[in-house]
XYZ file of N, CA, C and O in Angstrom:
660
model
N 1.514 51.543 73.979
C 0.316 50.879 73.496
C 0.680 49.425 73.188
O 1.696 49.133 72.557
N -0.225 48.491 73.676
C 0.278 47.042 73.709
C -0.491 46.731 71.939
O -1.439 47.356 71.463
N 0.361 45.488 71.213
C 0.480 45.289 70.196
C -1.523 44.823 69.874
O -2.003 45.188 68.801
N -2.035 44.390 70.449
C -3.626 44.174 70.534
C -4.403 45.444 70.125
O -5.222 45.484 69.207
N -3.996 46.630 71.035
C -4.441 47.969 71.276
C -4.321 47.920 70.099
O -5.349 47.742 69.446
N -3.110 48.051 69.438
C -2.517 49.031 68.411
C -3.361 48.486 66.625
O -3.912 49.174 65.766
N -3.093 47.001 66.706
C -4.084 46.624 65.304
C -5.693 46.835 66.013
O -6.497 47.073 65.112
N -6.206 46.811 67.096
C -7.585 47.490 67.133
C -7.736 48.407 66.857
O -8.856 48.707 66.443
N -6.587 49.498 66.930
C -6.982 50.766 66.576
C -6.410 50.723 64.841
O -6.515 51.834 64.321
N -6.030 50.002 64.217
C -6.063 49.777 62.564
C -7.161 49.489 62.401
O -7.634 50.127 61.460
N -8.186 48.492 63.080
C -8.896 48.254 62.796
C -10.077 49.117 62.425
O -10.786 49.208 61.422
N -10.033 49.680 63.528
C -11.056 51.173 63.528
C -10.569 52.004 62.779
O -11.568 52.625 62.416
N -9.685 52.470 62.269
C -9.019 53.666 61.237
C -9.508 52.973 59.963
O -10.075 53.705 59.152
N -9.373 51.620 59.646
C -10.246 50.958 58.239
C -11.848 51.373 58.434
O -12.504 52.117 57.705
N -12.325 50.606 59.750
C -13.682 50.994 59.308
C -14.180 52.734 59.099
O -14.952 53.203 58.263
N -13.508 53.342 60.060
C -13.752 54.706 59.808
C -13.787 55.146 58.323
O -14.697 55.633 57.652
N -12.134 54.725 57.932
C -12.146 55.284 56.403
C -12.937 55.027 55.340
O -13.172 55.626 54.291
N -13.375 53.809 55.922
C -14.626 53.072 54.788
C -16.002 53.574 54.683
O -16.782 53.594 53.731
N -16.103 53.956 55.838
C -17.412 54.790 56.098
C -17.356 56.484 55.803
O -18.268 57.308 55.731
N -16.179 56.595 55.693
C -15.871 58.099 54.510
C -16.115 58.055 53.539
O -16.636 58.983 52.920
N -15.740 56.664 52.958
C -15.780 56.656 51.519
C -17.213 56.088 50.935
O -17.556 56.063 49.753
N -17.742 55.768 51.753
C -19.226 55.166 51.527
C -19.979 56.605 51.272
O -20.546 56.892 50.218
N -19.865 57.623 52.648
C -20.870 58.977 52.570
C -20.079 59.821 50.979
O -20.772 60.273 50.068
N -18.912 59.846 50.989
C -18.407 60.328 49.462
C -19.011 59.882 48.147
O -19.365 60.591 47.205
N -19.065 58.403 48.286
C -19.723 57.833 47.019
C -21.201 58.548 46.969
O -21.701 59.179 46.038
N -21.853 58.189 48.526
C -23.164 58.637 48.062
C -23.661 60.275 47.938
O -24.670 60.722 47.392
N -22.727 60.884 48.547
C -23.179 62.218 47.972
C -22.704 62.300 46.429
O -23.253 63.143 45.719
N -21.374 61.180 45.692
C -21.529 61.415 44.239
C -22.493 60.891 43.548
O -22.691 61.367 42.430
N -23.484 59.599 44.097
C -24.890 59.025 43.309
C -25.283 60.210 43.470
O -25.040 60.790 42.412
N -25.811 60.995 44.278
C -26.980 61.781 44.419
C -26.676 63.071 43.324
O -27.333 63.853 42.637
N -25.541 62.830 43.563
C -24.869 64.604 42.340
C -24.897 63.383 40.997
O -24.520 64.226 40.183
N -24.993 62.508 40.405
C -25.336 61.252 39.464
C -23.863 61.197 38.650
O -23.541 61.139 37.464
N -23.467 61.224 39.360
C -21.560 61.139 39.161
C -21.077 60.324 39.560
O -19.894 60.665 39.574
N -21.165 59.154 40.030
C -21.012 58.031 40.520
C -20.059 57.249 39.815
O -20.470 56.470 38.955
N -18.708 57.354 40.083
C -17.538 56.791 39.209
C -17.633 54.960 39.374
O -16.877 54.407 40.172
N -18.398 54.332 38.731
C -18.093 52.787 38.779
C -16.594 52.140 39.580
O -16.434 51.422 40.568
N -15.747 52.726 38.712
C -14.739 51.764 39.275
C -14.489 52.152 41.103
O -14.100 51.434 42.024
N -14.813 53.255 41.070
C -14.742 53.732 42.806
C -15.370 52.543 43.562
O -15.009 52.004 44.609
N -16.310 52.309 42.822
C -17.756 51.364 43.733
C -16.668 49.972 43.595
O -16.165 49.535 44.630
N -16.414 49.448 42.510
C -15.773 48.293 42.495
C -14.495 48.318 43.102
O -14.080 47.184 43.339
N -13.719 49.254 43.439
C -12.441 49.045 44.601
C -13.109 48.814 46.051
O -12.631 48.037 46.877
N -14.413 49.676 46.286
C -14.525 49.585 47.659
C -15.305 48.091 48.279
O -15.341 47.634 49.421
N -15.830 47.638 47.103
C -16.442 46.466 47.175
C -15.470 45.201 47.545
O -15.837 44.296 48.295
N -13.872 45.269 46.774
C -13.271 44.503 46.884
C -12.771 44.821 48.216
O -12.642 43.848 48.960
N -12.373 46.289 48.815
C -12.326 46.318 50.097
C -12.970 45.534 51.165
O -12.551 44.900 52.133
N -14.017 45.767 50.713
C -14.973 44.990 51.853
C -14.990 44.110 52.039
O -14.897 43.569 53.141
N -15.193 43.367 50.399
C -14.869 41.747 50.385
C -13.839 41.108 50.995
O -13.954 40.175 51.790
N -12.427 41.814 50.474
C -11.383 41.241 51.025
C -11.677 41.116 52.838
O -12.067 40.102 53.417
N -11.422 42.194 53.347
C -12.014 42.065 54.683
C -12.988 41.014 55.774
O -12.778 40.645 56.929
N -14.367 40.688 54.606
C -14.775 39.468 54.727
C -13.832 38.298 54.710
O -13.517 37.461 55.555
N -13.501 38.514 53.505
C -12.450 36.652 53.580
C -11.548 37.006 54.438
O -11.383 35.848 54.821
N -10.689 37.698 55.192
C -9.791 37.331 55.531
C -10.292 37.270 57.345
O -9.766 36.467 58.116
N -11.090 38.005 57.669
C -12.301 37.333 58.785
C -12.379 36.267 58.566
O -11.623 35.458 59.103
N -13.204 35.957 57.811
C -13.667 34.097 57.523
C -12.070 33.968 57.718
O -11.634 34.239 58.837
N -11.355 33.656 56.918
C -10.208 32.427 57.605
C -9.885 32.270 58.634
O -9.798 31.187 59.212
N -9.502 33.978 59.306
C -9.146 34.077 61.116
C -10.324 33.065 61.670
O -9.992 32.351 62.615
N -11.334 32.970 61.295
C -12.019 32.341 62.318
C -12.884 31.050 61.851
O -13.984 30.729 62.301
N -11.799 30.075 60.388
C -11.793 29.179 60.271
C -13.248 29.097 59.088
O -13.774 27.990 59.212
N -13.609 29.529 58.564
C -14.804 29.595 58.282
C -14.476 29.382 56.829
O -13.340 29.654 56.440
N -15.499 28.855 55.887
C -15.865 28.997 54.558
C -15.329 30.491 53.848
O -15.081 31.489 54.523
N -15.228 30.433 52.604
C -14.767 31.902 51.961
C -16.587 32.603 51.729
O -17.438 31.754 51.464
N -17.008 33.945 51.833
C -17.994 34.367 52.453
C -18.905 35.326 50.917
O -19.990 35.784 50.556
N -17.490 35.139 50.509
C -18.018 36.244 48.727
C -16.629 35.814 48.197
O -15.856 34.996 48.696
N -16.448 36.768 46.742
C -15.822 36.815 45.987
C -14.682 37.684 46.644
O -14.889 38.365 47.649
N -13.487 37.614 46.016
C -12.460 38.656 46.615
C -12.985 40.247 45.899
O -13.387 41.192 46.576
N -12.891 40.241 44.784
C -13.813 41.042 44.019
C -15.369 40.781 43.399
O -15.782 40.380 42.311
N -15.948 41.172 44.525
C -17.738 40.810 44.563
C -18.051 41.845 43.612
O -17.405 42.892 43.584
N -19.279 41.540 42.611
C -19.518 42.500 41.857
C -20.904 43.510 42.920
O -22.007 43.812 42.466
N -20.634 43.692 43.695
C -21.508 44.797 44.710
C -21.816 46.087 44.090
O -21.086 46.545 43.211
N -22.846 46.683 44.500
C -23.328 47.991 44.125
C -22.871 49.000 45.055
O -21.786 48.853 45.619
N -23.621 50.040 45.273
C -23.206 51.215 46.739
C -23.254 50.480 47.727
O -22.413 50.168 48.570
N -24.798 50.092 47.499
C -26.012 49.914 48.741
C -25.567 48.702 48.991
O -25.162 49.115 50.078
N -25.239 47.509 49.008
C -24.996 46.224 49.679
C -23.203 46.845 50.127
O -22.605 46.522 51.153
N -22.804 47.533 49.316
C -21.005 47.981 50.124
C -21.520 48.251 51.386
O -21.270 47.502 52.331
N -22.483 49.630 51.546
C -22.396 50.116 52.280
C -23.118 49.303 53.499
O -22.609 49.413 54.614
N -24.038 48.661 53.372
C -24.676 48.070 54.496
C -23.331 46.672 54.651
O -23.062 46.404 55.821
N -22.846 46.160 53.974
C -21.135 45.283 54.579
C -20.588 46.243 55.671
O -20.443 46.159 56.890
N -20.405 46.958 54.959
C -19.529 48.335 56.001
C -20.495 48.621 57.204
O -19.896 48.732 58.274
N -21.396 48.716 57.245
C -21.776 48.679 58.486
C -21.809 47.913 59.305
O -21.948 48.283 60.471
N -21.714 46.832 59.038
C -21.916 45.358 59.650
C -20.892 45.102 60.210
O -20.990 44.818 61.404
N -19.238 45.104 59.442
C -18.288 44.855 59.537
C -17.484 45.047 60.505
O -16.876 44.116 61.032
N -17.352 46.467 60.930
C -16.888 46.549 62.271
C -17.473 45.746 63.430
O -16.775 45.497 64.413
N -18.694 45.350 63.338
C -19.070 44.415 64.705
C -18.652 43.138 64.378
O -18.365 42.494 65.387
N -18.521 42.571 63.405
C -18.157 41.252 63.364
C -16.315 41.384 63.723
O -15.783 40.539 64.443
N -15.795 42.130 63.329
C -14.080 42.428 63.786
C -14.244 42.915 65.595
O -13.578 42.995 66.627
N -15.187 43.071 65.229
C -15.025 43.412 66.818
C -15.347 42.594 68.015
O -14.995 42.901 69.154
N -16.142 41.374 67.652
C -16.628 40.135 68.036
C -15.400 39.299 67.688
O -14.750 38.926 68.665
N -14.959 38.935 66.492
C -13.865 37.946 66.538
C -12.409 38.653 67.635
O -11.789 37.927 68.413
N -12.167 39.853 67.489
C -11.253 40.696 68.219
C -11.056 40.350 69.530
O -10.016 39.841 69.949
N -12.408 40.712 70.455
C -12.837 40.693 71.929
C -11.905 40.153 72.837
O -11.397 40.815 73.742
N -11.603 38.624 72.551
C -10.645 38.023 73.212
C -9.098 38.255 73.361
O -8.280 37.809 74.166
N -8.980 39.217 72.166
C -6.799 39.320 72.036
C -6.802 40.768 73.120
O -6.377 41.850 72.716
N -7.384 40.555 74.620
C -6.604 41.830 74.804
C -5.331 41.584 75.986
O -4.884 40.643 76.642
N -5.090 42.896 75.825
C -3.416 42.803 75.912
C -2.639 41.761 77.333
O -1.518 41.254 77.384
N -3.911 41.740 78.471
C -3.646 40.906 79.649
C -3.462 39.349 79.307
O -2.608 38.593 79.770
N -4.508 39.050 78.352
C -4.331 37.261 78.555
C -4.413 36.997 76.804
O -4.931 35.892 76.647
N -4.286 37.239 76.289
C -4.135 36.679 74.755
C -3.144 37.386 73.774
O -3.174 37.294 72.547
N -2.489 37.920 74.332
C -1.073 38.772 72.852
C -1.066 37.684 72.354
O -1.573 37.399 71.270
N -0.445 36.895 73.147
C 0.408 35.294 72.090
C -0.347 34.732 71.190
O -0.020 33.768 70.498
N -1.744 35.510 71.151
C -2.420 34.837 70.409
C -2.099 35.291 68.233
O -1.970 34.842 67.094
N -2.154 36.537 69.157
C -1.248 37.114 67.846
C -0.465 36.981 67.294
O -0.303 37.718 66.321
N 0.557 35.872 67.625
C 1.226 35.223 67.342
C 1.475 33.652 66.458
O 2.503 33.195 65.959
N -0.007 33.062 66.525
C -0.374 32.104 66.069
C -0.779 32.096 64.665
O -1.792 32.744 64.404
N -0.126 31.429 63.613
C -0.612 30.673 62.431
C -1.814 30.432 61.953
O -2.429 29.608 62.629
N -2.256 30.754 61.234
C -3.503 30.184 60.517
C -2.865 29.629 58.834
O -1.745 29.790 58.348
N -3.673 29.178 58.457
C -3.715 28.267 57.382
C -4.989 28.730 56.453
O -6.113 29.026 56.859
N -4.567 28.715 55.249
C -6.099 29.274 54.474
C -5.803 29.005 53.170
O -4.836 28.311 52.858
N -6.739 29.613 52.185
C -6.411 28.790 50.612
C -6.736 29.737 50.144
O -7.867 30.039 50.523
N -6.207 30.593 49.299
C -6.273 32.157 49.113
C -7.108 31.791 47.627
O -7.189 30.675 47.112
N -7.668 33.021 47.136
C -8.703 32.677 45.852
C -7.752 32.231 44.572
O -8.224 32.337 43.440
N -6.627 31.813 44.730
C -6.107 31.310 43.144
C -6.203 29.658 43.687
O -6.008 28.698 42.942
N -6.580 29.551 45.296
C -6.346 27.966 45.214
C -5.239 27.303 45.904
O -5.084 26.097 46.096
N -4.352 28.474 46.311
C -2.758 27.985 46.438
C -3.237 28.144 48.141
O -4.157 28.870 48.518
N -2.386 27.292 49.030
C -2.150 27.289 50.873
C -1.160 27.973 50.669
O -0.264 28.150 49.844
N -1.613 28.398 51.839
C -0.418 29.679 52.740
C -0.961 29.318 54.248
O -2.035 28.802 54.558
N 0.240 29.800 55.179
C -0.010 30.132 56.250
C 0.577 32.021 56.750
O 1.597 32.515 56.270
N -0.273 32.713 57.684
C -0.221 33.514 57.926
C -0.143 33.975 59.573
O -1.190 33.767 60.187
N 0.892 34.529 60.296
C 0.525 34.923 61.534
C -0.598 36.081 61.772
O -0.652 37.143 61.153
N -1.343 35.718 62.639
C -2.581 36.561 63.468
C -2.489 38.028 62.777
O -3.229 38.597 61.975
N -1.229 38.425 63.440
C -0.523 39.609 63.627
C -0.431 40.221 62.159
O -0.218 41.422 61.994
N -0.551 39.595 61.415
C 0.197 39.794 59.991
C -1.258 40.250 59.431
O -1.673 41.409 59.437
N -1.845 39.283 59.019
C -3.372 39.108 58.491
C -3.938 40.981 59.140
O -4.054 41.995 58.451
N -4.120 40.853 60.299
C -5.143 42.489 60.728
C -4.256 43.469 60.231
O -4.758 44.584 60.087
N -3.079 43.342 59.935
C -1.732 44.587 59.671
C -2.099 44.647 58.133
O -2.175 45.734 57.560
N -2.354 43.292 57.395
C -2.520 43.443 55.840
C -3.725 43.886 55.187
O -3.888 44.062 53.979
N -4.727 44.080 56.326
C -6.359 44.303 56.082
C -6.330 46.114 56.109
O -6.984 46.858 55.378
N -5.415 46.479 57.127
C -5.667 47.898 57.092
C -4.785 48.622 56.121
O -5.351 49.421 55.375
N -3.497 48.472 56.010
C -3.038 48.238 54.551
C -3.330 48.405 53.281
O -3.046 49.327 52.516
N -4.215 46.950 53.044
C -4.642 46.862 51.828
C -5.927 47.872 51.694
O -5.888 48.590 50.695
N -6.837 47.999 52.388
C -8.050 48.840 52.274
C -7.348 50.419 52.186
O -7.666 51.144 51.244
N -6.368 50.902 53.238
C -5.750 51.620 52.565
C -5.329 51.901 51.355
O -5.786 52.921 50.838
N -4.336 51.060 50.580
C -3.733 51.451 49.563
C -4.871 51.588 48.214
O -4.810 52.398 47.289
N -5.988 50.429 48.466
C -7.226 50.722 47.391
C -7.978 52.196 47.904
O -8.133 53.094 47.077
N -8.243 52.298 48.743
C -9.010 53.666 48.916
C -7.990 54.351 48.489
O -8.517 54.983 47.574
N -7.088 54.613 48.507
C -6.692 55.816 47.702
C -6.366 55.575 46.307
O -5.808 56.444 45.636
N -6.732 54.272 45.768
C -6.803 54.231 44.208
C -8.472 55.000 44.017
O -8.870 55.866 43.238
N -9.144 54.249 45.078
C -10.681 54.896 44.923
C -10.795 56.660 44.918
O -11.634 57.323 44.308
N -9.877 57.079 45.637
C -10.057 58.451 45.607
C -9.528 59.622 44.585
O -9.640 60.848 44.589
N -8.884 58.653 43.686
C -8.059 59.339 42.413
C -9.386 59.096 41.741
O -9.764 59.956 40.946
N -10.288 57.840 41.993
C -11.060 58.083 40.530
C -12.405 58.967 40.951
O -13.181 59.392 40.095
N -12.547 59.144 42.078
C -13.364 59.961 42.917
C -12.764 61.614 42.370
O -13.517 62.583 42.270
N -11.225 61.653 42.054
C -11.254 63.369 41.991
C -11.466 63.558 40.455
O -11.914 64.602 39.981
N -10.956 61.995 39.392
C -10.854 62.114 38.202
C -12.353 62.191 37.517
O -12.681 62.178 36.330
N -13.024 62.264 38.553
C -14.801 62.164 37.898
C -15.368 63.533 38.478
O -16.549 63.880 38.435
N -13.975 64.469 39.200
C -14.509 66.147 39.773
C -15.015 66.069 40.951
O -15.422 67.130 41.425
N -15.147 64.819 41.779
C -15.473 65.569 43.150
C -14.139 65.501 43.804
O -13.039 65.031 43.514
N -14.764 66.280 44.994
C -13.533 66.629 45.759
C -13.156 65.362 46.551
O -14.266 65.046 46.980
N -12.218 64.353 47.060
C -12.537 62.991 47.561
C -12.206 63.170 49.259
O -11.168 63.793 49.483
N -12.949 62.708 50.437
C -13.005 63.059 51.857
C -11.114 62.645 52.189
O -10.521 61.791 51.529
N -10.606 63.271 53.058
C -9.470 63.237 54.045
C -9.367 62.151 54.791
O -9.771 62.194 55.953
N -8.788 60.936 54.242
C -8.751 59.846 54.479
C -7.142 59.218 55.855
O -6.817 58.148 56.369
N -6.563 60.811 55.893
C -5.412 60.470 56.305
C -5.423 60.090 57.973
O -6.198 60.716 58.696
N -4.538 59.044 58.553
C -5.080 58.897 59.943
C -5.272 59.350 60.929
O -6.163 59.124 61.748
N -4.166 60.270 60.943
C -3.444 61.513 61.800
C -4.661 62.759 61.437
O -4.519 63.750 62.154
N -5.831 62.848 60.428
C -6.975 63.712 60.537
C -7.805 63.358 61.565
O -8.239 64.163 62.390
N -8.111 61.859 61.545
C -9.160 61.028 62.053
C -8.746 61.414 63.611
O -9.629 61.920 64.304
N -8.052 61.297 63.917
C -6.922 61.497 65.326
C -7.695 62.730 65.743
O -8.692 62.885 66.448
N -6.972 63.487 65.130
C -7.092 64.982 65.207
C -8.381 65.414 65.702
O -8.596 65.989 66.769
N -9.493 64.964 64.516
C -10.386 65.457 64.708
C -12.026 64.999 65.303
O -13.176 65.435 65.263
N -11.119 63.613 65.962
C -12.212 62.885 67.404
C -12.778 61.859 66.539
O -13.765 61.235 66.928
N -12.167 61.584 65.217
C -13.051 60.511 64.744
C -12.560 59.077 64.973
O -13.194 58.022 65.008
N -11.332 59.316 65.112
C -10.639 58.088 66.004
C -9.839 58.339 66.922
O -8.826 59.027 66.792
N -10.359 57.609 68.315
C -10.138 57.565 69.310
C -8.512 56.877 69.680
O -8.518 55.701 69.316
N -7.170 57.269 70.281
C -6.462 56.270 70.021
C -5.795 56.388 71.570
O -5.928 57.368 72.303
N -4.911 54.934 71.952
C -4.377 55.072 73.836
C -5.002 55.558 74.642
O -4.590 55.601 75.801
């Protein structure tokens, strides 16, 4: 699997998982169990995701790193989101743009401070990071009694929800 393939398919294992955790939250509104801080990790998920889009593609910062979001604006981000990654994406595939993955960006992270970041690095730290918060989200998802969805990748694989090579 060429290195393009391989963060597209991170890419899709984030949005998938996000969209687990969106139908989880809302079957816990509807049971009126709705753990707050769950909502506020996945929000920063999203957010983060936004900004670090916006920089790949030079742009203004788009929200807060931690947006104070509800379900319903998470969840309609999350829907959105995969097409906009998938629009900035389009061009890195594996015949005429790897090297692109390779290239530097420059950005001003929310304390203010410059950094530069390779291509490659940035989509590797997005699936990552949404990782490592969803499963803070899913401790407070079991610590409020529901059961929290199978977030692991090798399920998604398994069971046709992500497609992979």
């Amino acid at each position: 699997m060429s290195l393009p393939t391989h963060l597209e398919t991170l890419l899709d294992y984030d949005d998938w998982a996000n969209r687990e955790v969106v139908t989880s939250l809302e079957a816990s509104a509807v049971a009126g169990a709705l753990p707050p801080a769950a909502v506020r990790l996945l929000a920063h998920v999203v957010g983060a995701s936004r900004l670090w889009l916006s920089r790949l593609r030079g742009e203004p910062m788009p929200c807060a790193v931690w947006p104070a979001w509800t379900l319903a604006p998470c969840a309609a981000e999350v829907a959105t989101l995969r097409a906009r990654w998938r629009e900035w994406a389009a061009p890195l595939d594996a015949a005429t743009n790897a090297a692109s993955l390779d290239v530097t960006i420059a950005y001003v992270n929310s304390k203010g401070e410059r950094h530069t970041s390779r291509v490659a690095d940035v989509l590797l730290h997005v699936a990552l990071h949404g990782t490592h918060h969803r499963a803070q989200l899913l401790t407070q998802l079991r610590a409020a009694g529901h059961t929290p969805p199978c977030l692991d990748f090798i399920h998604a694989t398994r069971t046709g929800a992500l497609r992979t090579g």
